[in-house]
Coordinates of C-alpha atoms in Angstrom, one line a residue:
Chain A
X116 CA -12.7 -11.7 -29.4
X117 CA -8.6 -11.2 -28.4
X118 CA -7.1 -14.4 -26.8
X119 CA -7.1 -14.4 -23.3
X120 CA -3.3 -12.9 -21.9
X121 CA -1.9 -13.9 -18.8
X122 CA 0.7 -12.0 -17.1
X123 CA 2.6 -14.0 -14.7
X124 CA 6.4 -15.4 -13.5
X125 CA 6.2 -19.3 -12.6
X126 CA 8.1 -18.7 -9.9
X127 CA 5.4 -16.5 -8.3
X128 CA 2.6 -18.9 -6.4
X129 CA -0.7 -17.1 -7.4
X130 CA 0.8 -17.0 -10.8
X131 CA 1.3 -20.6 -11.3
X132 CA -2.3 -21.2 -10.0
X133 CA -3.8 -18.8 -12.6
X134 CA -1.4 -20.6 -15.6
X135 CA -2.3 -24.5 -14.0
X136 CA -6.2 -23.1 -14.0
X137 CA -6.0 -22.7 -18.0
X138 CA -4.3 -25.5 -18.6
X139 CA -6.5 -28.0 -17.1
X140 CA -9.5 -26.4 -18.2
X141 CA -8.4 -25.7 -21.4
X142 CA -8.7 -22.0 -21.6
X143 CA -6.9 -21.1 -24.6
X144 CA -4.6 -18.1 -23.5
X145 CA -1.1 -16.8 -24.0
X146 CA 1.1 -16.4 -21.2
X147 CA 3.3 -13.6 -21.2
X148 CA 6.1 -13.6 -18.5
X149 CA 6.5 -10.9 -16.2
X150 CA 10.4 -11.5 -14.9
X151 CA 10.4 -10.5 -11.4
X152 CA 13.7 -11.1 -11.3
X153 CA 14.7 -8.6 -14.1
X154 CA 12.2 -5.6 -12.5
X155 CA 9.7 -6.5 -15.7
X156 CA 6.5 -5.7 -13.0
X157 CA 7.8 -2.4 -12.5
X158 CA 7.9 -1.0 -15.6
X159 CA 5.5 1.6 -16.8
X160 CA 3.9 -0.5 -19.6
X161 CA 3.3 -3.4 -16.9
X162 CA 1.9 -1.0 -14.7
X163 CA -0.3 0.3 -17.8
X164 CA -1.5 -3.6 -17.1
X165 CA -1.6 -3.9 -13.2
X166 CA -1.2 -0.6 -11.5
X167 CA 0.2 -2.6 -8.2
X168 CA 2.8 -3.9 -10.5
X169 CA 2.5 -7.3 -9.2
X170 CA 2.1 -10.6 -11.2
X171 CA -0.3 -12.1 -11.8
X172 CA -3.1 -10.4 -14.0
X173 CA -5.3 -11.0 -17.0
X174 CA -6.1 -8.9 -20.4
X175 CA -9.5 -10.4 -21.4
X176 CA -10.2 -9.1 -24.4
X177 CA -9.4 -5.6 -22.8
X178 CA -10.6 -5.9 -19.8
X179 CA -7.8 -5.8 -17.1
X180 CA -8.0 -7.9 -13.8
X181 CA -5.1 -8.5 -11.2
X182 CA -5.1 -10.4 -7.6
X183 CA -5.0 -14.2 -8.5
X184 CA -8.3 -15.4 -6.2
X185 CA -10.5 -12.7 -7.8
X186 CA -8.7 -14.0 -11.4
X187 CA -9.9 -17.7 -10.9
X188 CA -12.9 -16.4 -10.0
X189 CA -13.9 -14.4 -12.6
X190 CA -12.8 -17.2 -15.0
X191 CA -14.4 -19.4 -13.4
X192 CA -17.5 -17.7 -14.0
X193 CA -16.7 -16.1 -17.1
X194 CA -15.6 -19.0 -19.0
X195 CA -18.1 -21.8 -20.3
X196 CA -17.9 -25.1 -19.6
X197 CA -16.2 -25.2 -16.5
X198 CA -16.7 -27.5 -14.1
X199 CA -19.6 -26.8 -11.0
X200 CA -16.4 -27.9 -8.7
X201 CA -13.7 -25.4 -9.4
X202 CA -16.0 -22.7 -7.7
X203 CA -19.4 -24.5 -7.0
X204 CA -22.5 -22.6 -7.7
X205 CA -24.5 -23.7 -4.5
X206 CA -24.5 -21.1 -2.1
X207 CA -22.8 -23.1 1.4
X208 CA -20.4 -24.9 -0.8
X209 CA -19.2 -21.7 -2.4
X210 CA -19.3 -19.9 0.8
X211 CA -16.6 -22.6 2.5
X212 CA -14.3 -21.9 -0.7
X213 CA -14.7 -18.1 -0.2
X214 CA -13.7 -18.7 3.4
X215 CA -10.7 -20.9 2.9
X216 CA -9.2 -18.2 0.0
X217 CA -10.0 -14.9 2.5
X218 CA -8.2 -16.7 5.5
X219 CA -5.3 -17.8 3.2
X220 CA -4.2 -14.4 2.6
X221 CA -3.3 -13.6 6.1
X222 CA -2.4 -17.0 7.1
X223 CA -0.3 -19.8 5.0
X224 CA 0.1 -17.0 2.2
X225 CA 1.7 -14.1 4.6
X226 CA 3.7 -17.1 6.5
X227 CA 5.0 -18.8 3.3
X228 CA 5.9 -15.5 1.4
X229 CA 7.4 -13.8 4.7
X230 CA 9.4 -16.8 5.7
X231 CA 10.8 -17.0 2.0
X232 CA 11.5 -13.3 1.5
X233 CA 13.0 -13.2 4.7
X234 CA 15.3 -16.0 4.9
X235 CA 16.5 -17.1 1.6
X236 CA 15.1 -14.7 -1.4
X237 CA 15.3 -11.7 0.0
X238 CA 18.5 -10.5 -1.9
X239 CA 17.7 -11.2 -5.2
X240 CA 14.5 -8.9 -4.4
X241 CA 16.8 -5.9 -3.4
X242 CA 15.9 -6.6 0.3
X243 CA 18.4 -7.7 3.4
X244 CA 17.1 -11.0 4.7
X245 CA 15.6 -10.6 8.5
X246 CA 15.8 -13.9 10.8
X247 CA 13.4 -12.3 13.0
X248 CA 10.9 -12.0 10.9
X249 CA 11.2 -15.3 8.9
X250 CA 11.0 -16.9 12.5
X251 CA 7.7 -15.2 12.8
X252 CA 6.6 -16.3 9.2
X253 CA 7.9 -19.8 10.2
X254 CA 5.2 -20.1 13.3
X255 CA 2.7 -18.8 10.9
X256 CA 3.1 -21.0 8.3
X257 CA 3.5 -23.6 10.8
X258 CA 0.5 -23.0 12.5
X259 CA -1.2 -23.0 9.0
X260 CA -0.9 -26.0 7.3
X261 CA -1.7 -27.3 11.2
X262 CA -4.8 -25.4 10.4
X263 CA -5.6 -27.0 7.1
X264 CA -5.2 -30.8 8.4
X265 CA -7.7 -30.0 11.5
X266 CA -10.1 -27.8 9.8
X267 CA -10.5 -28.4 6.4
X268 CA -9.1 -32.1 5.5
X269 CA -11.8 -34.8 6.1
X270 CA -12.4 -38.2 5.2
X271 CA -15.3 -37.3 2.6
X272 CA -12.8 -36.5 -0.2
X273 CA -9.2 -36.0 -0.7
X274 CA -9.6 -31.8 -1.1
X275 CA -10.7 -29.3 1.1
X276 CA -13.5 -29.2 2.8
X277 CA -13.8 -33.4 1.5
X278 CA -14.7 -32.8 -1.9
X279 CA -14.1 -35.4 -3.9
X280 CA -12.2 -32.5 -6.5
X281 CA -10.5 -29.9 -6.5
X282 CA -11.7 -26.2 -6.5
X283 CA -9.6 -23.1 -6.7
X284 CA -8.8 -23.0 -3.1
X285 CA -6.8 -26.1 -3.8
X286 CA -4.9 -24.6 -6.6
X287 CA -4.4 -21.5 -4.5
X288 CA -3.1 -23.3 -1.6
X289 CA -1.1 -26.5 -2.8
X290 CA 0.8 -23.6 -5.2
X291 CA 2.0 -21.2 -2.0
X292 CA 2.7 -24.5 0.1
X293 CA 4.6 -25.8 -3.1
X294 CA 7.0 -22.1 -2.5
X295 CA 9.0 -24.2 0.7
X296 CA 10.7 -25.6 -2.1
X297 CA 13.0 -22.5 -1.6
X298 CA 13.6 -23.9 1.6
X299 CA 15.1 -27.2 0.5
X300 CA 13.6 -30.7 0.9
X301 CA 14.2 -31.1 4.3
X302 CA 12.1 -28.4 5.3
X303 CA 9.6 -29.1 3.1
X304 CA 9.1 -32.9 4.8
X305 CA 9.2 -31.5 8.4
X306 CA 6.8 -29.2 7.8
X307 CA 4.1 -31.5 5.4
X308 CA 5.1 -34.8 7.1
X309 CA 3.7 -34.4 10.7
X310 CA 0.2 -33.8 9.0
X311 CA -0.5 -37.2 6.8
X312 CA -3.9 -35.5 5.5
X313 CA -1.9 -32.3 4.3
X314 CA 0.8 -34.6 2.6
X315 CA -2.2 -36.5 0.7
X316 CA -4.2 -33.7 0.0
X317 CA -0.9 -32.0 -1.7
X318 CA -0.2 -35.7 -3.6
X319 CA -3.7 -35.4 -4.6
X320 CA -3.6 -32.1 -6.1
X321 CA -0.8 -32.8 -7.8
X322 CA -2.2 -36.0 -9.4
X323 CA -5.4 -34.2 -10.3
X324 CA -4.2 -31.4 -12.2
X325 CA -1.3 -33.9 -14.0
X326 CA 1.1 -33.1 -16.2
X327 CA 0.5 -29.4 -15.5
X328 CA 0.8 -28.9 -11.6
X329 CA 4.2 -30.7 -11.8
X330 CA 5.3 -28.8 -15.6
X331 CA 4.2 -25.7 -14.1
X332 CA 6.7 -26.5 -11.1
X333 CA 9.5 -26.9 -13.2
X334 CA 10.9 -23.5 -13.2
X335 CA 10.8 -23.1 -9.5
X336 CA 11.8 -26.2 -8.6
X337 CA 15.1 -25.6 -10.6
X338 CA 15.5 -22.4 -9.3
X339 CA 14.8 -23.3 -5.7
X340 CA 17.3 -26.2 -5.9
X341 CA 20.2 -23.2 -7.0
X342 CA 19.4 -21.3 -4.1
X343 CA 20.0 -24.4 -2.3
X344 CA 23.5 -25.1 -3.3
X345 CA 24.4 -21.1 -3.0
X346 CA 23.6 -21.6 0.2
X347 CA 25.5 -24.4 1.0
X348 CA 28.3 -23.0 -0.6
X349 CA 28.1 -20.3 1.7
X350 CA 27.7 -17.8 -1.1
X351 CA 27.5 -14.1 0.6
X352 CA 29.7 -12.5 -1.7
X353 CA 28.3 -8.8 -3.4
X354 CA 28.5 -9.7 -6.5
X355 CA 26.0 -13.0 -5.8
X356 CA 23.0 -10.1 -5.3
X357 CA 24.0 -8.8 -9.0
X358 CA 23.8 -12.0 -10.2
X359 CA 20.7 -13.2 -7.8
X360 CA 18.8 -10.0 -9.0
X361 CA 19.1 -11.0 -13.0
X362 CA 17.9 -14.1 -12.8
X363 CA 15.5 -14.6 -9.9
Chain B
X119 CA -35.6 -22.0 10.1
X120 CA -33.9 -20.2 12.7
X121 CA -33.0 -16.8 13.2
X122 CA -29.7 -15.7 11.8
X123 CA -27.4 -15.4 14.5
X124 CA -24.0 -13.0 14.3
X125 CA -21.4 -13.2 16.7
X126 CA -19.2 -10.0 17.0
X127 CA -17.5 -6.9 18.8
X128 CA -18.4 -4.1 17.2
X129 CA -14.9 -2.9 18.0
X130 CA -13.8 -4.8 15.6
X131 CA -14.0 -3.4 11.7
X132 CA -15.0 -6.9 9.8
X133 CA -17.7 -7.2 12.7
X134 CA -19.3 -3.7 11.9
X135 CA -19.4 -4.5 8.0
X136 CA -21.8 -7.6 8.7
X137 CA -23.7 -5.8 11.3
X138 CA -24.2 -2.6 8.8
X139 CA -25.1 -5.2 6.1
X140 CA -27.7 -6.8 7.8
X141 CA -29.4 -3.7 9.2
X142 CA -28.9 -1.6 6.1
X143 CA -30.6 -4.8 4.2
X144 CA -33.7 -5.5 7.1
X145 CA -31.9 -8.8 7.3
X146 CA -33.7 -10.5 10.6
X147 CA -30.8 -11.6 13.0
X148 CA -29.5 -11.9 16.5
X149 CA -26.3 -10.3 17.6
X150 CA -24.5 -12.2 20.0
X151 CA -21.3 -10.1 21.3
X152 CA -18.0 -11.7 21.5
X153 CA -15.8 -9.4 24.0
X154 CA -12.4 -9.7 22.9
X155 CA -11.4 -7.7 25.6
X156 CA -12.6 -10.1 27.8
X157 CA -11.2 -12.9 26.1
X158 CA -14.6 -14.8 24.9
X159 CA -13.2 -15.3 21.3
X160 CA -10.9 -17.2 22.7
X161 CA -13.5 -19.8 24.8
X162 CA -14.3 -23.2 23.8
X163 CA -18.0 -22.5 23.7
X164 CA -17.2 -20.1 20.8
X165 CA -14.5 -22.7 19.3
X166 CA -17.2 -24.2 18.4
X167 CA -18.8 -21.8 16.5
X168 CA -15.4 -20.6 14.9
X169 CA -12.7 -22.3 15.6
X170 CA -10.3 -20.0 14.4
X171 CA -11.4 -17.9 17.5
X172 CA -12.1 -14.6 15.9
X173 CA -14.7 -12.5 14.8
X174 CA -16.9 -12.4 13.3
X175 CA -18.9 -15.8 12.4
X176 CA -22.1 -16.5 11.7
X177 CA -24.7 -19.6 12.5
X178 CA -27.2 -19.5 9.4
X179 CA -29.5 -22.3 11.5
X180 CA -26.4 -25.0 11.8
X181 CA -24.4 -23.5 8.6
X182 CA -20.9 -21.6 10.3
X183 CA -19.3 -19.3 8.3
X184 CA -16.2 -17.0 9.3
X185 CA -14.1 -14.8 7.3
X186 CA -16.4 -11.6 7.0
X187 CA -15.8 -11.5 3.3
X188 CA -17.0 -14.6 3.1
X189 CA -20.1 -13.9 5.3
X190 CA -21.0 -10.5 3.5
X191 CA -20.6 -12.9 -0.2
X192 CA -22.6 -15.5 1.5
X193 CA -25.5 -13.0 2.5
X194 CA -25.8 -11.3 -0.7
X195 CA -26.1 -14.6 -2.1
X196 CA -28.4 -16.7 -0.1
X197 CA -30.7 -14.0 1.3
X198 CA -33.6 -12.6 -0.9
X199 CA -34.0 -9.3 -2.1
X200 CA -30.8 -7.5 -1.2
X201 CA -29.8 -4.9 -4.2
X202 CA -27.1 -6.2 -6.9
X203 CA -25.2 -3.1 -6.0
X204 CA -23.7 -4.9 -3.1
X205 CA -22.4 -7.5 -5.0
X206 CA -23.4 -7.9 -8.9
X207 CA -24.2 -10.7 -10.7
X208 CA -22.3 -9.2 -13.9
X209 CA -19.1 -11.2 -14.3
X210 CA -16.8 -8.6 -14.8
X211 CA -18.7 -5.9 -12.9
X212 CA -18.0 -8.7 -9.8
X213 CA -15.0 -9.4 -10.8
X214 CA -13.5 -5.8 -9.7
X215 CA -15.5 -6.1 -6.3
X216 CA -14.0 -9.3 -5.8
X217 CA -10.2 -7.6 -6.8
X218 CA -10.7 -4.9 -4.2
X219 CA -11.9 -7.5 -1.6
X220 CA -9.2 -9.8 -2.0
X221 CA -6.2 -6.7 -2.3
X222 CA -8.0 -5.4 1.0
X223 CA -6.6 -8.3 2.7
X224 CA -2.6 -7.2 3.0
X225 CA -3.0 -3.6 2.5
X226 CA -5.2 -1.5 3.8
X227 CA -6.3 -4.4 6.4
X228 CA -2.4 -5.3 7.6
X229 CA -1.8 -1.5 7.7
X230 CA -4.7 -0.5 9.4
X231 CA -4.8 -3.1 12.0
X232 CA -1.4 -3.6 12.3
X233 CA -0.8 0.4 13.4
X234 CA -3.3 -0.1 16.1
X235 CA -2.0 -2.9 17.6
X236 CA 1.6 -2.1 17.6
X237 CA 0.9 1.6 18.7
X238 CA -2.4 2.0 20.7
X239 CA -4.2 -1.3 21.5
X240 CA -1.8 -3.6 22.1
X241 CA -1.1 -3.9 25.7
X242 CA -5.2 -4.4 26.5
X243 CA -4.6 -7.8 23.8
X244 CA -2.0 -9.1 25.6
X245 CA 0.6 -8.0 23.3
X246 CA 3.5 -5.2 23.8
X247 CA 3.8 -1.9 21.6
X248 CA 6.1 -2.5 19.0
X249 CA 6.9 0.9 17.5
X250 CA 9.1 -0.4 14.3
X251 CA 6.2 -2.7 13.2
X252 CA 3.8 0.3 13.9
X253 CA 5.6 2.3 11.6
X254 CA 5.9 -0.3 8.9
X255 CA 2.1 -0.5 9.3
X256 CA 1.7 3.3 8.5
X257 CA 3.6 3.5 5.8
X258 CA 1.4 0.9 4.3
X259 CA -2.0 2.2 5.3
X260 CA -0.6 5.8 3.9
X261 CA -0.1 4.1 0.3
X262 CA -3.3 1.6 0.5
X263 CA -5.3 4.9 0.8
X264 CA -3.4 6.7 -1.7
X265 CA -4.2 3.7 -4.0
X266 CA -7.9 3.8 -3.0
X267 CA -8.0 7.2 -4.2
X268 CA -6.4 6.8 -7.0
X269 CA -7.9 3.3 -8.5
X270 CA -10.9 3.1 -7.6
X271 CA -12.4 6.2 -6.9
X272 CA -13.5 8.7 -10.2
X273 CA -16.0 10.6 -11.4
X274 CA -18.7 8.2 -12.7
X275 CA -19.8 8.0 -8.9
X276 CA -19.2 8.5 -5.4
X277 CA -18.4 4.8 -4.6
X278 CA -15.5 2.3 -5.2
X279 CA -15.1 1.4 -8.9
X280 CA -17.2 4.7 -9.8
X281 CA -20.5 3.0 -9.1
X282 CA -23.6 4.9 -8.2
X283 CA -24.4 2.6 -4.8
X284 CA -22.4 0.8 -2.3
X285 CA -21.0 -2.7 -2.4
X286 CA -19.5 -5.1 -0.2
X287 CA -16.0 -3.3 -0.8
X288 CA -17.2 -0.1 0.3
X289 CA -18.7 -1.1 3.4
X290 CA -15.2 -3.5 4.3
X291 CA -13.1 -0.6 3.4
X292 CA -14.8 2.3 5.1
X293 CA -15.4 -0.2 8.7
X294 CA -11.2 -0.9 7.8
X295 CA -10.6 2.9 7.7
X296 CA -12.7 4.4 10.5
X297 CA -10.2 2.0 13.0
X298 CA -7.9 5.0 12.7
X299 CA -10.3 6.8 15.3
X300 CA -8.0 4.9 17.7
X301 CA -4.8 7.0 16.4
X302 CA -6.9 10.3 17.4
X303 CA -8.8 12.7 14.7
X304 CA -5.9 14.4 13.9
X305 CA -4.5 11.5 12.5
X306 CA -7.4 10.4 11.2
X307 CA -7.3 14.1 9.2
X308 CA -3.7 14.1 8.0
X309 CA -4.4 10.3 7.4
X310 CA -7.6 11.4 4.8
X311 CA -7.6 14.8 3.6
X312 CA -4.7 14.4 1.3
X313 CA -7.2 12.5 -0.4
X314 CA -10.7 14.4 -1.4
X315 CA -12.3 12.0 -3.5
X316 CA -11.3 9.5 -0.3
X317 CA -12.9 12.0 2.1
X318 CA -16.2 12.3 0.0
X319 CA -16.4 8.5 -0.3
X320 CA -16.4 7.8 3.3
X321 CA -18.9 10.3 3.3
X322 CA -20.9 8.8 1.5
X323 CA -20.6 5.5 2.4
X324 CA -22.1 7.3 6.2
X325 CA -25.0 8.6 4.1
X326 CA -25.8 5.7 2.3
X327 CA -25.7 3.8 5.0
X328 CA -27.4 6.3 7.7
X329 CA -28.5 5.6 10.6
X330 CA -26.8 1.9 11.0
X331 CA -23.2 3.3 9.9
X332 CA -22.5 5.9 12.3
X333 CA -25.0 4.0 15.3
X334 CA -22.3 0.9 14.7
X335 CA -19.5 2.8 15.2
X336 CA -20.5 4.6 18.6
X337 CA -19.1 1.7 20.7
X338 CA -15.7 2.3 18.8
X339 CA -15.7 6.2 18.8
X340 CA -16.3 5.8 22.8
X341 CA -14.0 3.1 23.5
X342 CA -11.4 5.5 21.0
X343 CA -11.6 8.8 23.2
X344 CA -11.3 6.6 26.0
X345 CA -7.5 5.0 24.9
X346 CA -6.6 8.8 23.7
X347 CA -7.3 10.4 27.0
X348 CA -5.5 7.5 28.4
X349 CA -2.7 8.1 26.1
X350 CA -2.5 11.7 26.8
X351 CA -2.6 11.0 30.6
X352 CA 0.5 8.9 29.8
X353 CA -1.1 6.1 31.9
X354 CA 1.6 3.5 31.8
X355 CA 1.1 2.2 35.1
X356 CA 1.1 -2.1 35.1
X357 CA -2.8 -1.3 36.5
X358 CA -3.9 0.5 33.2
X359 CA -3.0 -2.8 31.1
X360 CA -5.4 -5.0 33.5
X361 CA -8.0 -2.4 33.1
X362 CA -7.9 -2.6 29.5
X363 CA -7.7 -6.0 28.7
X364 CA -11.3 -6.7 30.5
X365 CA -12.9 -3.3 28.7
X366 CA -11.3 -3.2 25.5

C-alpha cells in the first residue's frame, strides 16, 4: 500500500490541521506543498488531484479526498489506532463534534478568511482588498469566537464541548483562529483576550498537540509578521503585488 | 423515551431535509414550527432549544442538536433500521458523502441563500435588497451547479457520487436547490437545464423520495408564487415589507 500524500500550503488553515493531525497521530505520510502563492493549486495536474483546486487534499493509496473536515474524518476512521477522542465513536458525543465543524464553515471560518482576504492578503491573491467587507468579516469573526466561549467552553475540560482532549473540531478551529496572525499581535489579543475560556482553550491546544501545532505555525507566523512590517512601511507600491504574488 | 421532536420552517431548505428524512425513514417525531417570519427563532423559549436561533434543531428526549448536517448524521446513526444508502458505513464510500456535505456549506448553500436574500426575501427578514451581493451570490450558485454536474453526477447511477440510492447529500442538495423557486421557474430553468444529468437527479431525488419530497415543499412553492406576484405587481409600498415579515 502507497504512503499516504498530503497536498497542502502551511499557510492555509485546514491545511495545517490535516498536517498537525498526522503528526500527532503518527500517520506516516508525505506532504507535498501546494504553493498558493506561486498559483501551484491551479494547475492542471493539481486539479488532476482536487478538481476545486484548493489545498488541502489526500492521495490514499489512490483514492483522492479534498475538504479538510471530511479529510480528518475519514482518517480518523480509516486509520487504526487512533484515539476514541479525535472523532468519538458514541453517537451524542460525535454528533456535538459534527455540529461544532458544520457551524464553523459559515461562522469563525467565513469571518476569519473574509476579514483576512479582505484587509491584508488580498493582493498577493490577485484580488483588491475591500474595507467593507473585512468590516463585515470582522463582526463575524467577532461574534464567533463570542460564540465558542458561551457555547461550547465549559468547566468539564479544557476543549470543546469540556472534553478533557482534543477532537478534530479543536484542530479545525484553533488553526483558522491561529490565521489573525495576519492581522498582527495586537489584534490577535483584543480579539482572544476579552474571552479568558477561548484564550485557554487555544493555550491548551497548543500544548496538547506540542511541538507540532507550534512547528506547523512557523511558516505563517513568519510570513504574517512580513505582512506586518509592509504594512507599516506603508508599502502600496505595484511592484509589492509582483513580489506579494511569488511568495505568498 | 420521548418522542422525537423537530423544530422547523419548512420554508427553510435544511428544515425540509430533516423533515423528508424522518418521513421518508417512518422515523416517529413531532414537528414543532418555528415561523421565522414571525420572528419565533429568535425567542428565548427557543434559545433554549438552539441558541444559535436558527433552524432547524432537534430535542432527541433532552439531547439538542442543531446544524442539519449534524442532525441528518446523527439520525442515520442513532436511529435503527434506516438504509446505509443514506450514509454508509464504508470509510471511503462516507468519506465522499461527507466531502460533498462539508463543500455544500460555502457553495451551493452561500449562493443559493445568499441570492434570495439579497434579491427576493430580504425586506420580509428585516434586511434590505442588496443587488451587488445578489449577484456575487449567482455567480456562485451558477458554478456550484455546474460542479454538481460535473463531479458528482455519472453514469453508474442517478444519484450524487453515481450511487444507485439517495444519501444525506442528495436530500441537502436538492432542499438547497429547489430555494430558487423564490427567483421564479424561469430562473429556476435557465438556472438547471444547462445541466441534464442535474435536471434528472433532482428528479429523481422527487421520486425516491415521493410523496414526502414534493408534500414538504408545498408551503415553499405557495409562499414562492406569492413573493413573484408581489414582485411583478412591483409592490414596494413601506406596507408590503410589514406584511411580509409576519407571513414569510
Amino acid at each position: 500500500m502507497g504512503k499516504l500524500r498530503l497536498f497542502v500550503d502551511r499557510l492555509s488553515q485546514p491545511s495545517r490541521a490535516v498536517v498537525i493531525f498526522c503528526l500527532a497521530n503518527g500517520i506516516d505520510m508525505e506532504e507535498n506543498e501546494v504553493d498558493l502563492g506561486k498559483g501551484d493549486h491551479r494547475k492542471p495536474e493539481y486539479k488532476a488531484i482536487n478538481p476545486m483546486g484548493l489545498v488541502p487534499a489526500i492521495d490514499d493509496d489512490g483514492f483522492y479526498l479534498f475538504e479538510s473536515h471530511a479529510i480528518l474524518r475519514y482518517l480518523s476512521s480509516a486509520y487504526p489506532g487512533i484515539a476514541d477522542h479525535w472523532y468519538p465513536a458514541d453517537v451524542k458525543k460525535r454528533a456535538q463534534i459534527e455540529c461544532i465543524l458544520d457551524w464553523h464553515h459559515t461562522n469563525l471560518r467565513r469571518g476569519s478568511a473574509g476579514l483576512i482576504v479582505n484587509r491584508v492578503i488580498g493582493p498577493a491573491l490577485g484580488r483588491p482588498l475591500d474595507e467593507k467587507a473585512a468590516a463585515e468579516c470582522e463582526a463575524l469573526l467577532k461574534a464567533s469566537v463570542k460564540k465558542i466561549d458561551a457555547l461550547w467552553l465549559n468547566e468539564s475540560g479544557p476543549f470543546l464541548t469540556g472534553s478533557p482532549e482534543p477532537s478534530i473540531a479543536d484542530l479545525s478551529l484553533a488553526c483558522e483562529l491561529m490565521q489573525v496572525e495576519f492581522l498582527g499581535e495586537e489584534f490577535k489579543s483584543e480579539l482572544v483576550n476579552p474571552h479568558p475560556k477561548v484564550k485557554h482553550w487555544l493555550a491548551a491546544v497548543e500544548k496538547a498537540l506540542a511541538p507540532h501545532f507550534e512547528d506547523v505555525h512557523q511558516k505563517l507566523k513568519a510570513r504574517a509578521v512580513m505582512f506586518q512590517k509592509r504594512k507599516e512601511h506603508g508599502d502600496s507600491h505595484p511592484s509589492s503585488k509582483v513580489a506579494a504574488q511569488s511568495d505568498l
